[in-house]
Short mmCIF file of C-alpha atoms and ligand atoms in Angstrom, two decimals:
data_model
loop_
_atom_site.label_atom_id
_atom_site.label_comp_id
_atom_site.label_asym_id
_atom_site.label_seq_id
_atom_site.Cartn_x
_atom_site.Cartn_y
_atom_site.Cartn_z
CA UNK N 310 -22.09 -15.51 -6.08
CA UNK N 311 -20.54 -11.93 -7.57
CA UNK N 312 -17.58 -11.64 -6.25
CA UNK N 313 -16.28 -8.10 -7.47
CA UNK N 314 -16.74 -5.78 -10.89
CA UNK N 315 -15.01 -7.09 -13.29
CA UNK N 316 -15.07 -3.36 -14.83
CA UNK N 317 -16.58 -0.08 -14.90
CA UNK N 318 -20.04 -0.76 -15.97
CA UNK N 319 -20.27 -3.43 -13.28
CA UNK N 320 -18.82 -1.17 -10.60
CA UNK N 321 -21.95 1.61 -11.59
CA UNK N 322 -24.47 -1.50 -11.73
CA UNK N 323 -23.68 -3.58 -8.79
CA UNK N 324 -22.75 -0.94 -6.65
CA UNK N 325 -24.48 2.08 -7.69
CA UNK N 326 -26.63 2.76 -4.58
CA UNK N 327 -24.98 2.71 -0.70
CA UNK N 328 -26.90 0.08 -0.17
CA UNK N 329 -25.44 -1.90 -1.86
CA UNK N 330 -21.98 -0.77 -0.96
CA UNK N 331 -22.53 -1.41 2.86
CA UNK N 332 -24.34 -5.13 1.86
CA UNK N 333 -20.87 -5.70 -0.33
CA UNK N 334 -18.63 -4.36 2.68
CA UNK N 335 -20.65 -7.20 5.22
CA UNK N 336 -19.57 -9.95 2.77
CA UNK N 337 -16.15 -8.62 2.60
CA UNK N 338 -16.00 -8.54 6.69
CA UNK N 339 -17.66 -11.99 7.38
CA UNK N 340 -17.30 -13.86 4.19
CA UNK N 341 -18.31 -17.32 6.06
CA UNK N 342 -21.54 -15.37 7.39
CA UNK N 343 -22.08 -12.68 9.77
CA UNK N 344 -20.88 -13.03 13.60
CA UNK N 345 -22.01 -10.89 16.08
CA UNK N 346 -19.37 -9.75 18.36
CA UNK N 347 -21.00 -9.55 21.25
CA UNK N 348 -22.65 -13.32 21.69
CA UNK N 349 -21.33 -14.94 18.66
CA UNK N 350 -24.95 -15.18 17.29
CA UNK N 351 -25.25 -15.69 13.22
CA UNK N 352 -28.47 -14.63 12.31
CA UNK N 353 -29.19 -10.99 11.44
CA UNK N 354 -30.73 -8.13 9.55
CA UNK N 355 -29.94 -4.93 8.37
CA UNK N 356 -31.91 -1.77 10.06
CA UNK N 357 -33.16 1.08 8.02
CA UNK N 358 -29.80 2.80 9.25
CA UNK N 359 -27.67 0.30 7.47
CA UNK N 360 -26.05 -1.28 10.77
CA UNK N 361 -26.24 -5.01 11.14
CA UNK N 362 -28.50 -5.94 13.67
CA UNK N 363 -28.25 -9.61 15.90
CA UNK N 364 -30.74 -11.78 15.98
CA UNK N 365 -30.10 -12.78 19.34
CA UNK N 366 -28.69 -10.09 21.48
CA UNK N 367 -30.16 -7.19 18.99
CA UNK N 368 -26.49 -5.86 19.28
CA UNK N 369 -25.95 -3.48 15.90
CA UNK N 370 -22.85 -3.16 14.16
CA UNK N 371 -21.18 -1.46 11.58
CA UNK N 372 -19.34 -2.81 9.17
CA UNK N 373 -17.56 0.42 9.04
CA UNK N 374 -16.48 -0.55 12.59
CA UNK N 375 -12.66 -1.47 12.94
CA UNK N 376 -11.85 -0.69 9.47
CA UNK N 377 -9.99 2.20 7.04
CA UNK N 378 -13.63 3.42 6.47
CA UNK N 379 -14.71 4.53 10.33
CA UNK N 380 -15.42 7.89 11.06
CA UNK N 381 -15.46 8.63 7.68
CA UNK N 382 -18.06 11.13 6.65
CA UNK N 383 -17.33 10.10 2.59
CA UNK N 384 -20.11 8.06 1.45
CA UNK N 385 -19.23 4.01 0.89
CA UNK N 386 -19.78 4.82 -2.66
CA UNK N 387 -17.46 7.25 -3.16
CA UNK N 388 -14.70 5.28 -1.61
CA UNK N 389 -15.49 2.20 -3.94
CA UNK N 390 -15.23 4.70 -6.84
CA UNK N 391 -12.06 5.70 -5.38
CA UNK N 392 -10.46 2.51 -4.89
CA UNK N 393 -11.74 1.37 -8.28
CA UNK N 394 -9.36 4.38 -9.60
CA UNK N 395 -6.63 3.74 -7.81
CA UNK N 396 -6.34 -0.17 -8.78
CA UNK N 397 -7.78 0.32 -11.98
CA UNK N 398 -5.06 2.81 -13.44
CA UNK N 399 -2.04 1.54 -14.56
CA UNK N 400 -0.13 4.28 -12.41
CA UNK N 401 -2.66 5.09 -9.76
CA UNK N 402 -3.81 8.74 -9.02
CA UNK N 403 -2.60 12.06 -7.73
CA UNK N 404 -4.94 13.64 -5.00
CA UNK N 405 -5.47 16.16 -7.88
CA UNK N 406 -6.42 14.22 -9.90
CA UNK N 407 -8.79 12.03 -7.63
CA UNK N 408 -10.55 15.34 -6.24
CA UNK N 409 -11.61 16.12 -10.19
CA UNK N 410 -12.48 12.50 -11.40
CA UNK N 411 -14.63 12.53 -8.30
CA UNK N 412 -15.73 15.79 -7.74
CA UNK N 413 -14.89 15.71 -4.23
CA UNK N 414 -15.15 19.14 -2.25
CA UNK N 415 -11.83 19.47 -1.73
CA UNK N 416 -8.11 18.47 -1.89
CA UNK N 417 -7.96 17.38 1.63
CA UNK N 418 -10.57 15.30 1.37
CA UNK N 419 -8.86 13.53 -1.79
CA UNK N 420 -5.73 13.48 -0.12
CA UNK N 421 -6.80 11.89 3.34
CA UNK N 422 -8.91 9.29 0.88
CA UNK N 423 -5.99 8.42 -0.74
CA UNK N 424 -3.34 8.07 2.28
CA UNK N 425 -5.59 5.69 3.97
CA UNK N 426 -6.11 3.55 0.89
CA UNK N 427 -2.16 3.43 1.32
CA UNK N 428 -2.40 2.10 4.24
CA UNK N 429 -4.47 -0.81 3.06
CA UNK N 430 -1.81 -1.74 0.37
CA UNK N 431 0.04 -3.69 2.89
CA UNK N 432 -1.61 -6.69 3.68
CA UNK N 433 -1.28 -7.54 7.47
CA UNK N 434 1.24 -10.21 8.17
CA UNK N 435 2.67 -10.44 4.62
CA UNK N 436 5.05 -13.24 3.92
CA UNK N 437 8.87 -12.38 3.22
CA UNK N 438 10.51 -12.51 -0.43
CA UNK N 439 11.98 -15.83 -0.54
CA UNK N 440 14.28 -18.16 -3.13
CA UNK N 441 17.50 -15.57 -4.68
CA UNK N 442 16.83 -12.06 -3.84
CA UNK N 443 18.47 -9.12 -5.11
CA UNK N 444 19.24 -6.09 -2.56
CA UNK N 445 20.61 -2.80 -2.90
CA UNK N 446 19.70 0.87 -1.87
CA UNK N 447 18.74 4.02 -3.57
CA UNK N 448 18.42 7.89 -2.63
CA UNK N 449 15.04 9.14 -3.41
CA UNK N 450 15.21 12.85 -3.94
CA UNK N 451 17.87 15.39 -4.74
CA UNK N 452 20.02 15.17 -7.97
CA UNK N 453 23.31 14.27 -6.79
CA UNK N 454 24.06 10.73 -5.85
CA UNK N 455 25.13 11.08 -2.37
CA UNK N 456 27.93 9.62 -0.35
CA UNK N 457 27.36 5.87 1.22
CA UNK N 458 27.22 5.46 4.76
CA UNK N 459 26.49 9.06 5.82
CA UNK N 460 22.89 10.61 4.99
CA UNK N 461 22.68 12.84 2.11
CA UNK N 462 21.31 16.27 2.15
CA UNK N 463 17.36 16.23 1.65
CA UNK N 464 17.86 12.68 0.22
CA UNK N 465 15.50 9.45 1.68
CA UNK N 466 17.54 6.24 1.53
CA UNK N 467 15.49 3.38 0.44
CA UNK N 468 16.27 -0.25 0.67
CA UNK N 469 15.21 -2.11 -2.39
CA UNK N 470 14.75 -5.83 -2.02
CA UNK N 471 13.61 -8.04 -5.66
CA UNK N 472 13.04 -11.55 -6.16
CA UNK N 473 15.01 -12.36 -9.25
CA UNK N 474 12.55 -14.89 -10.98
CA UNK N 475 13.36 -16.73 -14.13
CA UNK N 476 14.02 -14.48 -16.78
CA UNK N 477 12.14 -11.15 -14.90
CA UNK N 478 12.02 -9.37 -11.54
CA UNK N 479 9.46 -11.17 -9.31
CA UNK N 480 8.05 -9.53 -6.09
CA UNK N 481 9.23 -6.60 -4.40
CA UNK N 482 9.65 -4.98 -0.73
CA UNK N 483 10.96 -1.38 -0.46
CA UNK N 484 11.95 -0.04 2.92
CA UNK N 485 13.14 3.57 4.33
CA UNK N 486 16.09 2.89 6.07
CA UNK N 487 17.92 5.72 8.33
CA UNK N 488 21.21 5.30 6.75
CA UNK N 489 23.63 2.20 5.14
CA UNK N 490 25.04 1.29 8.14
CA UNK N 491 24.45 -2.60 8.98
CA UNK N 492 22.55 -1.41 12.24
CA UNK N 493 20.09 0.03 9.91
CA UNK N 494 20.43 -2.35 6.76
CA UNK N 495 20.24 -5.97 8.18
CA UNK N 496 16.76 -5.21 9.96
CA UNK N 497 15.52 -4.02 6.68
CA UNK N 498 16.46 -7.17 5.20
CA UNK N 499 15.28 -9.75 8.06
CA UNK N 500 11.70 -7.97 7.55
CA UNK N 501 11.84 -8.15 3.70
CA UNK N 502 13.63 -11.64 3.04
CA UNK N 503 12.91 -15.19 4.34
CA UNK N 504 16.12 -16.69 6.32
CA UNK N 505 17.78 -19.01 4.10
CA UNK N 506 17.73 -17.60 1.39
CA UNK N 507 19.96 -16.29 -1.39
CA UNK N 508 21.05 -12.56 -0.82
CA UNK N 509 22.85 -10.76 -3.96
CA UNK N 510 24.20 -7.71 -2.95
CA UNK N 511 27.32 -5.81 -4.05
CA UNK N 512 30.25 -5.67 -1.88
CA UNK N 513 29.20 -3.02 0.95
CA UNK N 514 30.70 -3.83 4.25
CA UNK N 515 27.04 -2.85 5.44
CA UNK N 516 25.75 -6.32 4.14
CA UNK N 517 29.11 -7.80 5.56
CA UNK N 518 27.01 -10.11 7.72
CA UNK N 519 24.47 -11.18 6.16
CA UNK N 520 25.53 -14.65 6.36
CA UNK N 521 26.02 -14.94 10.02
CA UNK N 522 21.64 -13.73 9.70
CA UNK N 523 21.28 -17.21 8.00
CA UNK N 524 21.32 -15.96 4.71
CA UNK N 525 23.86 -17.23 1.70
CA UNK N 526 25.40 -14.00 1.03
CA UNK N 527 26.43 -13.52 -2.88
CA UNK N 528 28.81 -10.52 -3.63
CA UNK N 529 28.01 -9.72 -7.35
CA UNK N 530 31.11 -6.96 -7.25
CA UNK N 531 33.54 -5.78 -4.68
CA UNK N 532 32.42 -1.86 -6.06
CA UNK N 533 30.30 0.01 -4.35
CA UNK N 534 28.63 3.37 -4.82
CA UNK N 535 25.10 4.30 -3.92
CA UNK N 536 22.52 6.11 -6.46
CA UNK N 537 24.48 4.69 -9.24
CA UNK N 538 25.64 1.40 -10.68
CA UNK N 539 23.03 -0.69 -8.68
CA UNK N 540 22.68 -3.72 -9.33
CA UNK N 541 20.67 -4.93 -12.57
CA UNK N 542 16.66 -6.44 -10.80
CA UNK N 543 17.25 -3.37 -8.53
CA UNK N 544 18.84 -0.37 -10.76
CA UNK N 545 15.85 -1.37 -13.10
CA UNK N 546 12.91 -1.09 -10.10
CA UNK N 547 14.53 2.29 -8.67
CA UNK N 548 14.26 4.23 -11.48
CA UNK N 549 10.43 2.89 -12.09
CA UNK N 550 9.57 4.23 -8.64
CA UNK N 551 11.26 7.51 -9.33
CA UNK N 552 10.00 7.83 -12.59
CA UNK N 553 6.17 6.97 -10.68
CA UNK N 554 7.05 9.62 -8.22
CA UNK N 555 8.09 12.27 -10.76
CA UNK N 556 5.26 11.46 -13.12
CA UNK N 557 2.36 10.57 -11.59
CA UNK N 558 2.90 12.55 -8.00
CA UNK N 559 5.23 15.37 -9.46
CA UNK N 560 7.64 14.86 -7.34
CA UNK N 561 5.40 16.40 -4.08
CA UNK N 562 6.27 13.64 -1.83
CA UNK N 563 7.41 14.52 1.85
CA UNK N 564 9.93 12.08 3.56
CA UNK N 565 7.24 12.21 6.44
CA UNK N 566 4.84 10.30 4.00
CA UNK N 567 7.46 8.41 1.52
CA UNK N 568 6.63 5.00 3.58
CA UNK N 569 3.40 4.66 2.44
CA UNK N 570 4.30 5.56 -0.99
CA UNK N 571 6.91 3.09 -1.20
CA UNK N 572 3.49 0.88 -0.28
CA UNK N 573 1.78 1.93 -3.09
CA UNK N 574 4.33 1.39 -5.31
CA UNK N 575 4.74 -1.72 -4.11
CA UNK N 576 1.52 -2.76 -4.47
CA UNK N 577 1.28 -1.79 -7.90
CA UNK N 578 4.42 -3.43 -8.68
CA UNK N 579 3.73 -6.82 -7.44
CA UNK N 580 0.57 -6.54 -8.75
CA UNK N 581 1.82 -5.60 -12.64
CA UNK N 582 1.24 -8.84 -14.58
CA UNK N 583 -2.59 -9.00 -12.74
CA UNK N 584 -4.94 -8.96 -15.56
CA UNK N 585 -7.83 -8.52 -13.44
CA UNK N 586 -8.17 -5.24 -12.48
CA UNK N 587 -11.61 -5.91 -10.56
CA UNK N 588 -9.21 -8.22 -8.47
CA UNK N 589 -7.04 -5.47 -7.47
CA UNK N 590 -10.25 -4.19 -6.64
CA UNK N 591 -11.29 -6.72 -4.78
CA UNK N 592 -8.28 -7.34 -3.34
CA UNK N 593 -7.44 -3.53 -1.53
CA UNK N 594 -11.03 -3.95 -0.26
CA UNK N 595 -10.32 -7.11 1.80
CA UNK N 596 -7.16 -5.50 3.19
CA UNK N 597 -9.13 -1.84 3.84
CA UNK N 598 -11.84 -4.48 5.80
CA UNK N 599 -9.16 -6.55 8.54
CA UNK N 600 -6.38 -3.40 9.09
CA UNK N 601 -6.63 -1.00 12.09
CA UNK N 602 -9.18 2.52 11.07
CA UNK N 603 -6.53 5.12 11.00
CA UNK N 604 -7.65 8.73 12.35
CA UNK N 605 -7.13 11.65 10.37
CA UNK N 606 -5.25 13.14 12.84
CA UNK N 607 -2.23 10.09 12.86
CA UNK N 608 -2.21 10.81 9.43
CA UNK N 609 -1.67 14.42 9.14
CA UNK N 610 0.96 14.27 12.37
CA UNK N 611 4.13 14.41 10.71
CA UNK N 612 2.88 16.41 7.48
CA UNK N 613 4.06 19.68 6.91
CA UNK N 614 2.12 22.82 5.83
CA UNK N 615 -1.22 24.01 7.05
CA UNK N 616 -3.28 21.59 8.30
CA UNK N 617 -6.58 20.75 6.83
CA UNK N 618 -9.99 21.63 9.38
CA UNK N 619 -11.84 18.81 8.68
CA UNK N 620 -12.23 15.01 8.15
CA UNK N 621 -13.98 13.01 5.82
ZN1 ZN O 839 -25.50 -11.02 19.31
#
């Protein structure tokens, strides 16, 4: 059975007409058959109105229903085009740049499109970096390194967790944290790295007790300073992210919406070596399918500026 495009020309083929987005969505949701929700029947049709209808009970649902694409007024089509952009570029996209390539009416709508495809780059229930793990922290925004242990001026401090593979960085988590103190550092870690395993940091007295977590703590150097001389796996991952930031989102990130571009980037990241873009594809889709539909309005809450009149 076709499983996803394995490029462009497949994308406009197999999916070209809604119909055939919403039958591709229905696999996606109930990939061992459809369910219905209501009496647990299995056999079904679709209406005229694209809903799937049970056999049984003659209960319709969406497949919409439950996921990132509920309530959305953008056709299924567009948002396949859109998430074929996003994992298909080696960078991603700007909300500028999305609203051209797609001709959508307007920035907002490109924006909101692209914030909840963010929020499908974090697969629920993600497993922890594991085996010898490399953490340190970096200020995101600003140009002067700023002082450990108190929060900089206008600066987001990030904690950067990396797997240190054989001979190249492996995975990645990146986490906002409020500030280095080990009240705000060690939860960071216990959500990013499996118990037991080997922590390098440098010598902070924020990571002080890391071993008492059940970690083996490794001190690569007693010297400490934040938003320089970071460690090697992590020096080498924060300036990638700010260089991502700079280039492909100029810079126009709020600290109200850094989280989920710290998601993005870790998606991307993890993702690098993946020669299969139509995976990635594939991939954001099954995530965008199982998390939580998140309304426009939670996503616009903390966001500064005017606020946009409509949804999509
Ligand atoms: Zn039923």
């Amino acid at each position: 059975m076709w499983d996803y495009p394995k490029n462009l020309a497949e994308l406009e083929s197999e999916l070209r007409t809604e119909k055939a987005c919403v039958q591709y969505l229905y696999r996606l949701r109930w990939p061992d058959g459809f369910v219905c929700p209501r009496c647990g029947g299995t056999k079904s049709w679709f209406t005229s109105r694209g809903l799937c209808k049970c056999a049984n009970c003659s209960y319709q649902v969406s497949a919409k229903t439950g996921t990132i694409f509920e309530r959305s007024r953008l056709p299924l089509s567009i948002w396949f085009r859109a998430i074929w952009w996003v994992t298909s570029t080696k960078n991603g996209a700007s909300a500028k740049s999305l609203q051209r390539i797609l001709g959508l009416g307007s920035y907002e709508t490109a924006w909101t499109c692209l914030h909840k495809l963010r929020r499908a780059m974090v697969r629920p229930g993600r497993d922890r970096l594991a085996g010898a793990v490399e953490v340190d922290e970096t200020y995101i925004g600003g140009e002067r390194p700023g002082k450990r242990g108190r929060g900089a001026e206008g600066k987001a401090l990030v904690l950067i967790a990396a797997q240190m593979d054989v001979k190249r960085i492996g995975r990645i988590r990146l986490r906002r944290v409020e500030d280095a103190s080990a009240a705000s550092l060690e939860p960071a870690v216990l959500e990013a790295v499996e118990v037991g395993s080997l922590v390098r940091t440098d010598g902070w007295n924020g990571y002080n007790s890391l071993d008492h977590l059940g970690y083996v703590h490794d001190i690569a150097r007693k010297k400490a300073d934040v938003g320089k001389n970071l460690l090697p796996c992590c020096n080498r991952v924060a300036s990638l992210l700010k260089r991502w930031l700079m280039g492909t989102h100029q810079g126009a990130v709020s600290h109200e919406h850094l989280d989920y571009y710290l998601d993005e980037y870790t998606f991307r990241f993890n993702r690098r070596t993946s020669r299969s873009r139509g995976k990635l594809f594939h991939r954001l889709l099954q995530h965008a399918v199982v998390i939580e539909p998140v309304p426009y309005s939670a996503l616009i809450k903390h966001a500064r500026g005017p606020k946009p009149k409509h949804n999509i």
